[in-house]
Coordinates of C-alpha atoms and ligand atoms in Angstrom, one line a residue:
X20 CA 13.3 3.2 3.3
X21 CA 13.1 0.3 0.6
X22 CA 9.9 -0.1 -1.5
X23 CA 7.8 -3.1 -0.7
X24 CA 5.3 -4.3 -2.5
X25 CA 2.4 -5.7 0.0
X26 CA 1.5 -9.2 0.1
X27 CA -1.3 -10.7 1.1
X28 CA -1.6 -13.6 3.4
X29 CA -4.3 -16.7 4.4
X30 CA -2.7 -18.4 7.1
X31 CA -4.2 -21.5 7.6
X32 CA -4.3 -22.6 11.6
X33 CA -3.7 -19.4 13.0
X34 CA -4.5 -20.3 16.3
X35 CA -1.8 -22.8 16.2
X36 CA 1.6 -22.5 17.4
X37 CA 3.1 -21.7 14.2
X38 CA 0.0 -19.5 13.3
X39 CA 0.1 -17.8 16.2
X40 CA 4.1 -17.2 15.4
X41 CA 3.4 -16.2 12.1
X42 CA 1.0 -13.4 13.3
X43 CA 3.7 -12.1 15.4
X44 CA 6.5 -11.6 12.8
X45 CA 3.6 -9.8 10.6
X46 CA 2.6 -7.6 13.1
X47 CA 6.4 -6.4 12.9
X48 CA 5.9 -5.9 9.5
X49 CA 3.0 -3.6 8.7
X50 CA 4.6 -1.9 5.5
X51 CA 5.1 -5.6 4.4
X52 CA 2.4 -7.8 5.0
X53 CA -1.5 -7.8 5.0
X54 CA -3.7 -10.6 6.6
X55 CA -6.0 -11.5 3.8
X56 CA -7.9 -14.7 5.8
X57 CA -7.1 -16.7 9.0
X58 CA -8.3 -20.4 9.5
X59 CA -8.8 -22.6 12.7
X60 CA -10.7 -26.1 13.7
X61 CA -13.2 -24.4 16.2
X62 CA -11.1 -21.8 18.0
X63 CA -13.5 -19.5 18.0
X64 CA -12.0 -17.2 20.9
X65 CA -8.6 -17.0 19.9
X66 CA -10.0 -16.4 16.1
X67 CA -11.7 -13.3 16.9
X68 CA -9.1 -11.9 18.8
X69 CA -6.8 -12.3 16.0
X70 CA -9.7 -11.2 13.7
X71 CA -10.3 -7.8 15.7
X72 CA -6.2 -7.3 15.9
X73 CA -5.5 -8.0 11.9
X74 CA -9.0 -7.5 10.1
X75 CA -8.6 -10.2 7.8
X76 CA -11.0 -10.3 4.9
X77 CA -12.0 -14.0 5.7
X78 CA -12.1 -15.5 8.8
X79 CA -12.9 -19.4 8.5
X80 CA -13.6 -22.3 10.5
X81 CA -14.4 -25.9 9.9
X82 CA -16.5 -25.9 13.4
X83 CA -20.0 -24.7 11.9
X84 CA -21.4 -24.3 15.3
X85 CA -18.2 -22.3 16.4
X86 CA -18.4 -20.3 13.1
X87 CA -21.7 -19.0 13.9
X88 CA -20.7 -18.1 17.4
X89 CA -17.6 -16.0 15.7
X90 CA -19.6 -14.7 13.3
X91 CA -22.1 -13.0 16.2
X92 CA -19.1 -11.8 18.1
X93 CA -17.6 -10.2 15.0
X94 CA -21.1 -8.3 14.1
X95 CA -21.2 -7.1 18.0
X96 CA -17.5 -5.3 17.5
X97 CA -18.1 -3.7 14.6
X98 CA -15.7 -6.1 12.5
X99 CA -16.2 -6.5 8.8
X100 CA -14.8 -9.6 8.5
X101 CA -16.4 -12.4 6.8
X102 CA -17.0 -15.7 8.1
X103 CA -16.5 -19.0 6.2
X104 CA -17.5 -22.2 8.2
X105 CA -17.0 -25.8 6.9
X106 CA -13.1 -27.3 5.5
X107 CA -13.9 -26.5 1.6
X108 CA -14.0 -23.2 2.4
X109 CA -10.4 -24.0 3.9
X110 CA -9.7 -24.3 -0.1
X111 CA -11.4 -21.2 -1.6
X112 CA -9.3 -18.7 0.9
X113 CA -5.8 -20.6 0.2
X114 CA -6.4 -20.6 -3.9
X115 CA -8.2 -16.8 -3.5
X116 CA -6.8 -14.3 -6.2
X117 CA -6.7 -11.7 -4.0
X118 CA -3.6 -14.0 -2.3
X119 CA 0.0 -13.5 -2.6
X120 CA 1.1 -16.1 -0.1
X121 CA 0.0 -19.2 2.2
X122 CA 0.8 -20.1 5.8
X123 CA 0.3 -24.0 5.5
X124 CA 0.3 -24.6 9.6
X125 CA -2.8 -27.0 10.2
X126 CA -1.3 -30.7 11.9
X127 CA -1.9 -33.4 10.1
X128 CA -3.5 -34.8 7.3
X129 CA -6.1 -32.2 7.0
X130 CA -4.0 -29.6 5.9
X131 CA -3.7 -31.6 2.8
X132 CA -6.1 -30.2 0.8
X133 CA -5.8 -27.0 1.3
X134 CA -2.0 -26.6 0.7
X135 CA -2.5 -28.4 -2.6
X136 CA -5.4 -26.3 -3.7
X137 CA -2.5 -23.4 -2.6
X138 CA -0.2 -25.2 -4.8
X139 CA -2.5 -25.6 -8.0
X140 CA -3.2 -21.9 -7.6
X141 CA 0.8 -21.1 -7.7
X142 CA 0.9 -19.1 -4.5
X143 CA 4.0 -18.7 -2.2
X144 CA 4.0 -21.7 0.4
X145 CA 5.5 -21.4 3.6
X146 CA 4.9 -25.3 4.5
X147 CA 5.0 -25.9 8.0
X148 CA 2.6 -28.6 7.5
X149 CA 5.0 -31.5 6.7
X150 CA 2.0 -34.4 7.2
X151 CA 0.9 -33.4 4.0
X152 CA 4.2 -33.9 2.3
X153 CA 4.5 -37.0 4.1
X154 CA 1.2 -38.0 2.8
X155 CA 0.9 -37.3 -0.8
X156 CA 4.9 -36.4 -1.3
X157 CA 5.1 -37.1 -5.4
X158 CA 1.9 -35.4 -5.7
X159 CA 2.5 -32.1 -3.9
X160 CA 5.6 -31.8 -5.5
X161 CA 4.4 -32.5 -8.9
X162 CA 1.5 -29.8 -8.6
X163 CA 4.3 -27.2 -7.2
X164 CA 6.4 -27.5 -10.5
X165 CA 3.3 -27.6 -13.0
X166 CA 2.2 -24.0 -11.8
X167 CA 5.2 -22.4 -10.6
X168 CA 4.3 -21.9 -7.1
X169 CA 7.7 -21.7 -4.6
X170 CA 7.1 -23.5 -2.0
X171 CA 9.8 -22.1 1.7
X172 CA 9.9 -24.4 4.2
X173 CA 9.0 -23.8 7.6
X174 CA 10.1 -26.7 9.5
X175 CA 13.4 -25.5 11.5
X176 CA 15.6 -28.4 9.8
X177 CA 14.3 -28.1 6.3
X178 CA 14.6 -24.1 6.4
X179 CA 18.1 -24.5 7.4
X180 CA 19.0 -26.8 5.0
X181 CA 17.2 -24.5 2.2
X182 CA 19.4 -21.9 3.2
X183 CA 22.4 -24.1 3.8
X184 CA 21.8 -25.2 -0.4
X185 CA 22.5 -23.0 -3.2
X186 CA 20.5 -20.7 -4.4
X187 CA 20.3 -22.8 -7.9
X188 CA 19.8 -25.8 -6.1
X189 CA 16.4 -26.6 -7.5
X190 CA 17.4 -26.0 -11.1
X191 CA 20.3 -28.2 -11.0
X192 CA 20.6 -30.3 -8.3
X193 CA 23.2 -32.8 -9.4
X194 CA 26.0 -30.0 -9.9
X195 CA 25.6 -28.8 -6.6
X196 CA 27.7 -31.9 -5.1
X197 CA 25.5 -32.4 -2.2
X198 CA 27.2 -35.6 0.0
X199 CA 24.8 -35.7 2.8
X200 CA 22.1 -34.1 4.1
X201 CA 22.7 -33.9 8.2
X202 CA 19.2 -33.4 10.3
X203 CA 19.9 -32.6 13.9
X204 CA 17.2 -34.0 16.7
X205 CA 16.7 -32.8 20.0
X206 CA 16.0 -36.3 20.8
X207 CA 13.1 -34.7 23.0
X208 CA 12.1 -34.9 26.4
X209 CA 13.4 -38.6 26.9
X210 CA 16.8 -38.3 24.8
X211 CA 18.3 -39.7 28.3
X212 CA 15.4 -41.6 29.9
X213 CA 16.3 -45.2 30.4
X214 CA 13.8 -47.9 27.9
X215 CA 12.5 -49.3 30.8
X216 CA 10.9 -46.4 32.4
X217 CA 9.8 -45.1 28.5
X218 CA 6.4 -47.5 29.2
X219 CA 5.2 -45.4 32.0
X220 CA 5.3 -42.0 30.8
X221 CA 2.7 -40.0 30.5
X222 CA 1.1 -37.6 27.5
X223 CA 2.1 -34.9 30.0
X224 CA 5.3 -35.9 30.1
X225 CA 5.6 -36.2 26.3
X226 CA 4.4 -32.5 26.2
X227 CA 7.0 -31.2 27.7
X228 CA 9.5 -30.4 25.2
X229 CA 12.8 -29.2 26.7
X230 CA 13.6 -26.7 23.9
X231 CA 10.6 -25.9 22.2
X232 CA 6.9 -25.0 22.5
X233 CA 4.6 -26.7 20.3
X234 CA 1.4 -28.4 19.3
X235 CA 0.4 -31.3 21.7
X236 CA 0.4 -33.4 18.4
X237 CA 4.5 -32.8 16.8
X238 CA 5.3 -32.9 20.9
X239 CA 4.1 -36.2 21.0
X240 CA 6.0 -36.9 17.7
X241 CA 9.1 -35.1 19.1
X242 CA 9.2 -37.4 21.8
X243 CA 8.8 -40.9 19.8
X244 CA 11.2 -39.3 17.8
X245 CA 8.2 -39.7 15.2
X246 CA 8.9 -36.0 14.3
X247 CA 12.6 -36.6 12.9
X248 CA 11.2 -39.6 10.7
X249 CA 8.2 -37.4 9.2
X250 CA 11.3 -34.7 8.8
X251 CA 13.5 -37.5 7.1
X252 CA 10.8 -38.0 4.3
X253 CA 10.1 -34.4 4.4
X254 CA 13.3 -33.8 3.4
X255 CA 13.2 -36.3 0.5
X256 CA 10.6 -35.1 -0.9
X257 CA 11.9 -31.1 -0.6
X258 CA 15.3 -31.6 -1.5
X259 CA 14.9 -34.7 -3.9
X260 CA 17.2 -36.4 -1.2
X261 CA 17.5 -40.3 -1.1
X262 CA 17.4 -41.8 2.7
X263 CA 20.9 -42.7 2.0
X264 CA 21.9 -39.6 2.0
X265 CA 19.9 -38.1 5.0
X266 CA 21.2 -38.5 8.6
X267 CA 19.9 -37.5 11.6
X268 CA 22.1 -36.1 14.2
X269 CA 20.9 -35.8 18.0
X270 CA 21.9 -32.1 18.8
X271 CA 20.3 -31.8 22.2
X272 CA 20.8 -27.4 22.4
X273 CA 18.7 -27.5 19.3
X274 CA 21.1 -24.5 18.1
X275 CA 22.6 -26.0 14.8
X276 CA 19.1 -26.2 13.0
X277 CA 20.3 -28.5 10.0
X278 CA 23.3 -29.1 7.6
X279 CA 25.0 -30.0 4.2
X280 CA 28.0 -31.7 3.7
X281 CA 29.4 -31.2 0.4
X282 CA 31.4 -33.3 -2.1
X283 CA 34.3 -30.9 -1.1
X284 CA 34.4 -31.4 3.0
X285 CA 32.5 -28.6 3.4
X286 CA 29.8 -28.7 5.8
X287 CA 27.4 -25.8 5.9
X288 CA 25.4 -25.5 9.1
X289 CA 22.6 -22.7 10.0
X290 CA 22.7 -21.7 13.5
X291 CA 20.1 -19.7 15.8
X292 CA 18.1 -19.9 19.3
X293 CA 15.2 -22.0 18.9
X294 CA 12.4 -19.8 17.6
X295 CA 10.3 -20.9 14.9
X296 CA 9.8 -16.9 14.2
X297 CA 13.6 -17.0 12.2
X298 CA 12.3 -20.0 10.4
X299 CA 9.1 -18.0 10.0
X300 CA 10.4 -14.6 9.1
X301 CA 13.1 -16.0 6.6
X302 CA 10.5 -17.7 4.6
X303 CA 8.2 -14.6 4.6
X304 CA 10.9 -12.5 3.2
X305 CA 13.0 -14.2 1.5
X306 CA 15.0 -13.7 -1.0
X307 CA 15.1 -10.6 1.8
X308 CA 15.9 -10.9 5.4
X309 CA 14.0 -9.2 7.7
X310 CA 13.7 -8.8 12.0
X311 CA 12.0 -11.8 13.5
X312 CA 12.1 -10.4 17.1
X313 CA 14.1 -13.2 18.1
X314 CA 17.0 -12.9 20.6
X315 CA 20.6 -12.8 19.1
X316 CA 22.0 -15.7 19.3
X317 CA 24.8 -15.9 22.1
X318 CA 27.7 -18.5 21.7
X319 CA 29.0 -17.5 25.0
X320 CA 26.1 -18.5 26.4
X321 CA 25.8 -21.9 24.6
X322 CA 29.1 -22.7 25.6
X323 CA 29.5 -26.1 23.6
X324 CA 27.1 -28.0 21.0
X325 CA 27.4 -31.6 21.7
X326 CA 26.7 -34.3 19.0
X327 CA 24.7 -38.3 19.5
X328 CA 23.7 -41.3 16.8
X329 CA 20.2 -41.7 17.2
X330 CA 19.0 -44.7 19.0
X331 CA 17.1 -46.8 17.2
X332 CA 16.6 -49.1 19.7
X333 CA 14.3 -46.9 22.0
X334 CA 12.9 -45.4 19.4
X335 CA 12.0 -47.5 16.4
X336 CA 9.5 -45.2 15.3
X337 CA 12.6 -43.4 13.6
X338 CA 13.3 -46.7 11.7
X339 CA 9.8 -47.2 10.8
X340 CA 9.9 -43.8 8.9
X341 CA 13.3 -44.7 7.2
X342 CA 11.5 -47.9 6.7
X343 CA 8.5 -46.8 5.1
X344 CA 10.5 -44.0 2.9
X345 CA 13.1 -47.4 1.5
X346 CA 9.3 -48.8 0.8
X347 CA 7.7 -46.3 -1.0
X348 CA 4.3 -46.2 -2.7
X349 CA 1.4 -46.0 -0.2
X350 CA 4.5 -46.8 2.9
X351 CA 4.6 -43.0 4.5
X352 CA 0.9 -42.4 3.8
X353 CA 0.2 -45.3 6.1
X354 CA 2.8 -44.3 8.7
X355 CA 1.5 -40.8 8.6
X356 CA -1.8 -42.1 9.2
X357 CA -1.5 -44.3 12.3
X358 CA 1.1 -42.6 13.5
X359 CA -2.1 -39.7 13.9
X360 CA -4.2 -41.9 15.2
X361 CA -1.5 -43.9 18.0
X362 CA -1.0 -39.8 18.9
X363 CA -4.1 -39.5 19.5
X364 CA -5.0 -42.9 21.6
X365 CA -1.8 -42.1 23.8
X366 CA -3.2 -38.3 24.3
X367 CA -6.7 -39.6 25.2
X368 CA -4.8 -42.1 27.7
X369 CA -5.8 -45.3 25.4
X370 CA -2.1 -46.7 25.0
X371 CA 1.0 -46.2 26.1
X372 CA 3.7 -44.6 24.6
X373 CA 5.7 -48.0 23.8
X374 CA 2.6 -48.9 22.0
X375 CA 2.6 -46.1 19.7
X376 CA 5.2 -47.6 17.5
X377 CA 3.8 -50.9 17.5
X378 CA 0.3 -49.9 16.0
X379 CA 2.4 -48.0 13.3
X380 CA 4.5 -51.5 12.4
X381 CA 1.3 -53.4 12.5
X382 CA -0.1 -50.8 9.5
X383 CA 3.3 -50.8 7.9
X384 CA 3.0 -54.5 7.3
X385 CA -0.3 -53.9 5.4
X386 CA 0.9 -50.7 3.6
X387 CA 2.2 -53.1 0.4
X388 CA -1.3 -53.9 -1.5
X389 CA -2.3 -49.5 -1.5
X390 CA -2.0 -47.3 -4.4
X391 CA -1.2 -43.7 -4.0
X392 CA -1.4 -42.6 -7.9
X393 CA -4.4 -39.9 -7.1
X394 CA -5.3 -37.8 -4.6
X395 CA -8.4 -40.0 -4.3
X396 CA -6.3 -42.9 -3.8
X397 CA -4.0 -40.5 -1.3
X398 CA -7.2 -40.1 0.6
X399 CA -8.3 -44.2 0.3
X400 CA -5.0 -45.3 1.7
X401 CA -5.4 -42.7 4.6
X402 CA -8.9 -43.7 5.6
X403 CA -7.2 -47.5 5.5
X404 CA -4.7 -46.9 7.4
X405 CA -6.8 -44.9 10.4
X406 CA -8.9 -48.2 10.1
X407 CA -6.3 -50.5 10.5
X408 CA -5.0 -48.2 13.8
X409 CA -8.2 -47.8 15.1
X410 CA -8.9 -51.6 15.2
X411 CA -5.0 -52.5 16.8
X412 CA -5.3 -49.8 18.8
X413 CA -9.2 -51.3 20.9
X414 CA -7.3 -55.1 20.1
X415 CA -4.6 -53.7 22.8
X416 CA -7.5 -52.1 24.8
X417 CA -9.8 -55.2 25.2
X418 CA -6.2 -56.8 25.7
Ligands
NAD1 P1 -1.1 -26.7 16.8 O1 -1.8 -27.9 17.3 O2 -0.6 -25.7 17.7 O3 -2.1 -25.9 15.8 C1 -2.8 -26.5 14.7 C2 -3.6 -25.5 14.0 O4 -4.4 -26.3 13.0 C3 -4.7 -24.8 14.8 O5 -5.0 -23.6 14.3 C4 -6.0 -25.7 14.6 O6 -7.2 -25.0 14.8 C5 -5.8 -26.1 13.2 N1 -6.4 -27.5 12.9 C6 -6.2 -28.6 13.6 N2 -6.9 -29.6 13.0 C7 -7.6 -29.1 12.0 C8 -8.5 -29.6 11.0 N3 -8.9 -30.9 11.0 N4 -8.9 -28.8 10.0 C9 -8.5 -27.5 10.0 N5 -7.7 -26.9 10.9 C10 -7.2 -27.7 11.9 O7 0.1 -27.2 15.8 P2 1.5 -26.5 15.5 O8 2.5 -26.9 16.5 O9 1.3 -25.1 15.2 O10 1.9 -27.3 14.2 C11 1.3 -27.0 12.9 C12 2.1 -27.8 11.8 O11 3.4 -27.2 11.8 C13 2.2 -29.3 12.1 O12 2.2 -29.9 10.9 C14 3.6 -29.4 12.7 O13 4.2 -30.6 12.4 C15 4.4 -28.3 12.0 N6 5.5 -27.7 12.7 C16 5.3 -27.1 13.9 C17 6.4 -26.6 14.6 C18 6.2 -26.0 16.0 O14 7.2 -25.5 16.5 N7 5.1 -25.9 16.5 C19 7.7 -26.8 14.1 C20 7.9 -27.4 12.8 C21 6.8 -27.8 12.2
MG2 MG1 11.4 -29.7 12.8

């Protein structure tokens, strides 16, 4: 058997979908990997069961009152893992010495800082955590190339088009004669639902994703089609792509993951069942490839991949992302930013699902007079932007 060395790794919301994922492909992979620290909001339960099951070093939550409770279940076990409450201590366990790589899966914004801090400290990234590219895009990538870190993505699309690229991509982009950069989109749980019943449906509804099983939050986004736009400017920011150059393609067997097309005619596709473990394991490993425990793909069974244009029309919150990329400057911040709080008004019942996009435009329209030049000013445009979306969001209430 091969020599490995073992790496260490602080995956930041484990009790996530993708955390939870991630913890699965490592427990394949004893002779491979080592939990070194495993983050959540205030999932204290499913935290200590992962704690007792991996023995990370650090355990950390930014729920004090949930940390404390962790921290007296852990002492009654027996564990000797550490608890860390509070979201600086979300920093210290990404940036840690003792860490090889980091499992960026907290939603939203507030994985920001704790993926850059990973990033200044030129660990491995495994971004799943594409708000925070979304957010501070020229930043991130800036602190990336100053200390060397690699940085895999996790995102299904952009880990198929990393794979679909040449292996010298980042060194020399321009000779790789990269036409287009193809996205596929389930188009969600309403691909075929008519626009006039889109107005009644409901956050279960929205939650039901036909083809994969995710956080209530990129569910929500998957089904505004909010998700593809966040994954256009994800990918600009990644790949150094211009929105010119990126389509999205509605795919609804979600089976064709992503694509290149080539100068040439060539278009390089990577295929697989939906399973963000592949995704997962490939950044873990790679340069090596490794088992995921995902099923093998069968064509047989898939039968036929069938291809759509986005609409635009019934779901504009796909043009308001190309929109705000074309912008620029503080532009994706602010979409990021109301598009998380319009999530979360439709989850709490507040608005309705049409509404979602128009809270986002009514930001937009603001976005021009922010600057986005610092992480403080990241963070000023962000807390703008929530204003600005709180405030249309009660307008439409009191409506
Ligand atoms: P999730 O809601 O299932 O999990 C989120 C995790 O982040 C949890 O561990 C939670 O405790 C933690 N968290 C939430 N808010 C936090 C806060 N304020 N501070 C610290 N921790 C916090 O979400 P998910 O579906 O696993 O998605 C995680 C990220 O991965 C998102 O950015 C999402 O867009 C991206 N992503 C997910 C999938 C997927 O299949 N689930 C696919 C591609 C990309
Ligand atoms: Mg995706």
């Amino acid at each position: 058997m091969a020599e490995h060395a073992l790496r260490r790794i602080t995956v930041l919301g484990a009790t996530g979908s993708i955390g939870q994922s991630t913890l699965d492909v490592v427990a394949r992979h004893p002779d491979r990997f080592a939990v070194f620290a495993l983050s959540a909001q205030r999932q204290h339960e499913k935290l200590l069961e992962q704690c007792l099951r991996f023995a990370p070093r650090f355990a950390v939550l930014v729920d004090a009152a949930a940390a404390a409770t962790l921290e007296q279940a852990l002492r009654a076990a027996g564990s000797r893992t550490e608890v860390l409450a509070g979201a600086a201590a979300l920093e210290s366990v990404a940036a840690h010495d003792d860490v090889d790589v980091v499992m960026a899966a907290i939603v939203g914004a507030a994985g920001l800082r704790p993926t850059l801090a990973a990033a200044r400290a030129g660990k491995k990234i495994l971004l799943a955590n594409k708000e925070a590219l979304v957010l501070a895009g020229q930043l991130f990538m800036d602190t990336v190339a100053g200390s060397g870190s690699a940085l895999l993505p996790i995102d299904s699309e952009h880990n198929a088009v990393f794979q679909a690229l040449p292996p010298d991509y980042a060194r020399n982009p321009a000779a790789a004669g990269v036409r287009r950069v193809l996205l596929t989109a389930s188009g969600g749980p309403f691909r075929a639902t008519p626009a006039e019943a889109l107005g009644a449906v409901t956050p279960e509804q929205a939650c039901a994703h036909p083809n994969w099983v995710m956080g209530r939050k990129i569910s929500v986004d998957s089904a505004t089609m909010m998700n593809k736009g966040l994954e256009v400017i994800e990918a600009h920011w990644l790949f150094g792509a211009s929105a010119d150059i990126i389509e999205v393609v509605v795919h609804r067997q979600s089976v064709i993951h992503s694509m290149v097309e080539y100068a040439d005619g060539s278009v390089i596709a990577q295929l697989g069942n939906p399973d963000m473990r592949t995704p997962i394991a490939h950044a873990m490993a790679w340069p090596e490839r490794i088992d995921a425990g995902v099923r093998p793909l069968d064509l047989f069974e898939v039968g036929r991949l069938d291809f759509e244009r986005p609409d635009f029309e019934r779901f504009p919150c796909l043009a308001l992302a190309f929109e705000a990329l074309r912008a620029g400057g503080a532009a994706p911040a602010v979409l990021n930013a109301a598009n998380e709080e319009a999530v979360e008004a439709f989850l709490g019942r507040r608005i309705g699902f049409l509404e979602i996009p128009q809270v986002i435009a009514a930001c937009l329209e603001r976005s021009g007079t922010l600057a986005v030049d610092s992480l403080d000013a990241v963070f000023a445009a962000d807390a703008q932007a929530r204003d600005w979306a709180r405030a249309e969001i009660r307008n439409r209430q009191t409506a």
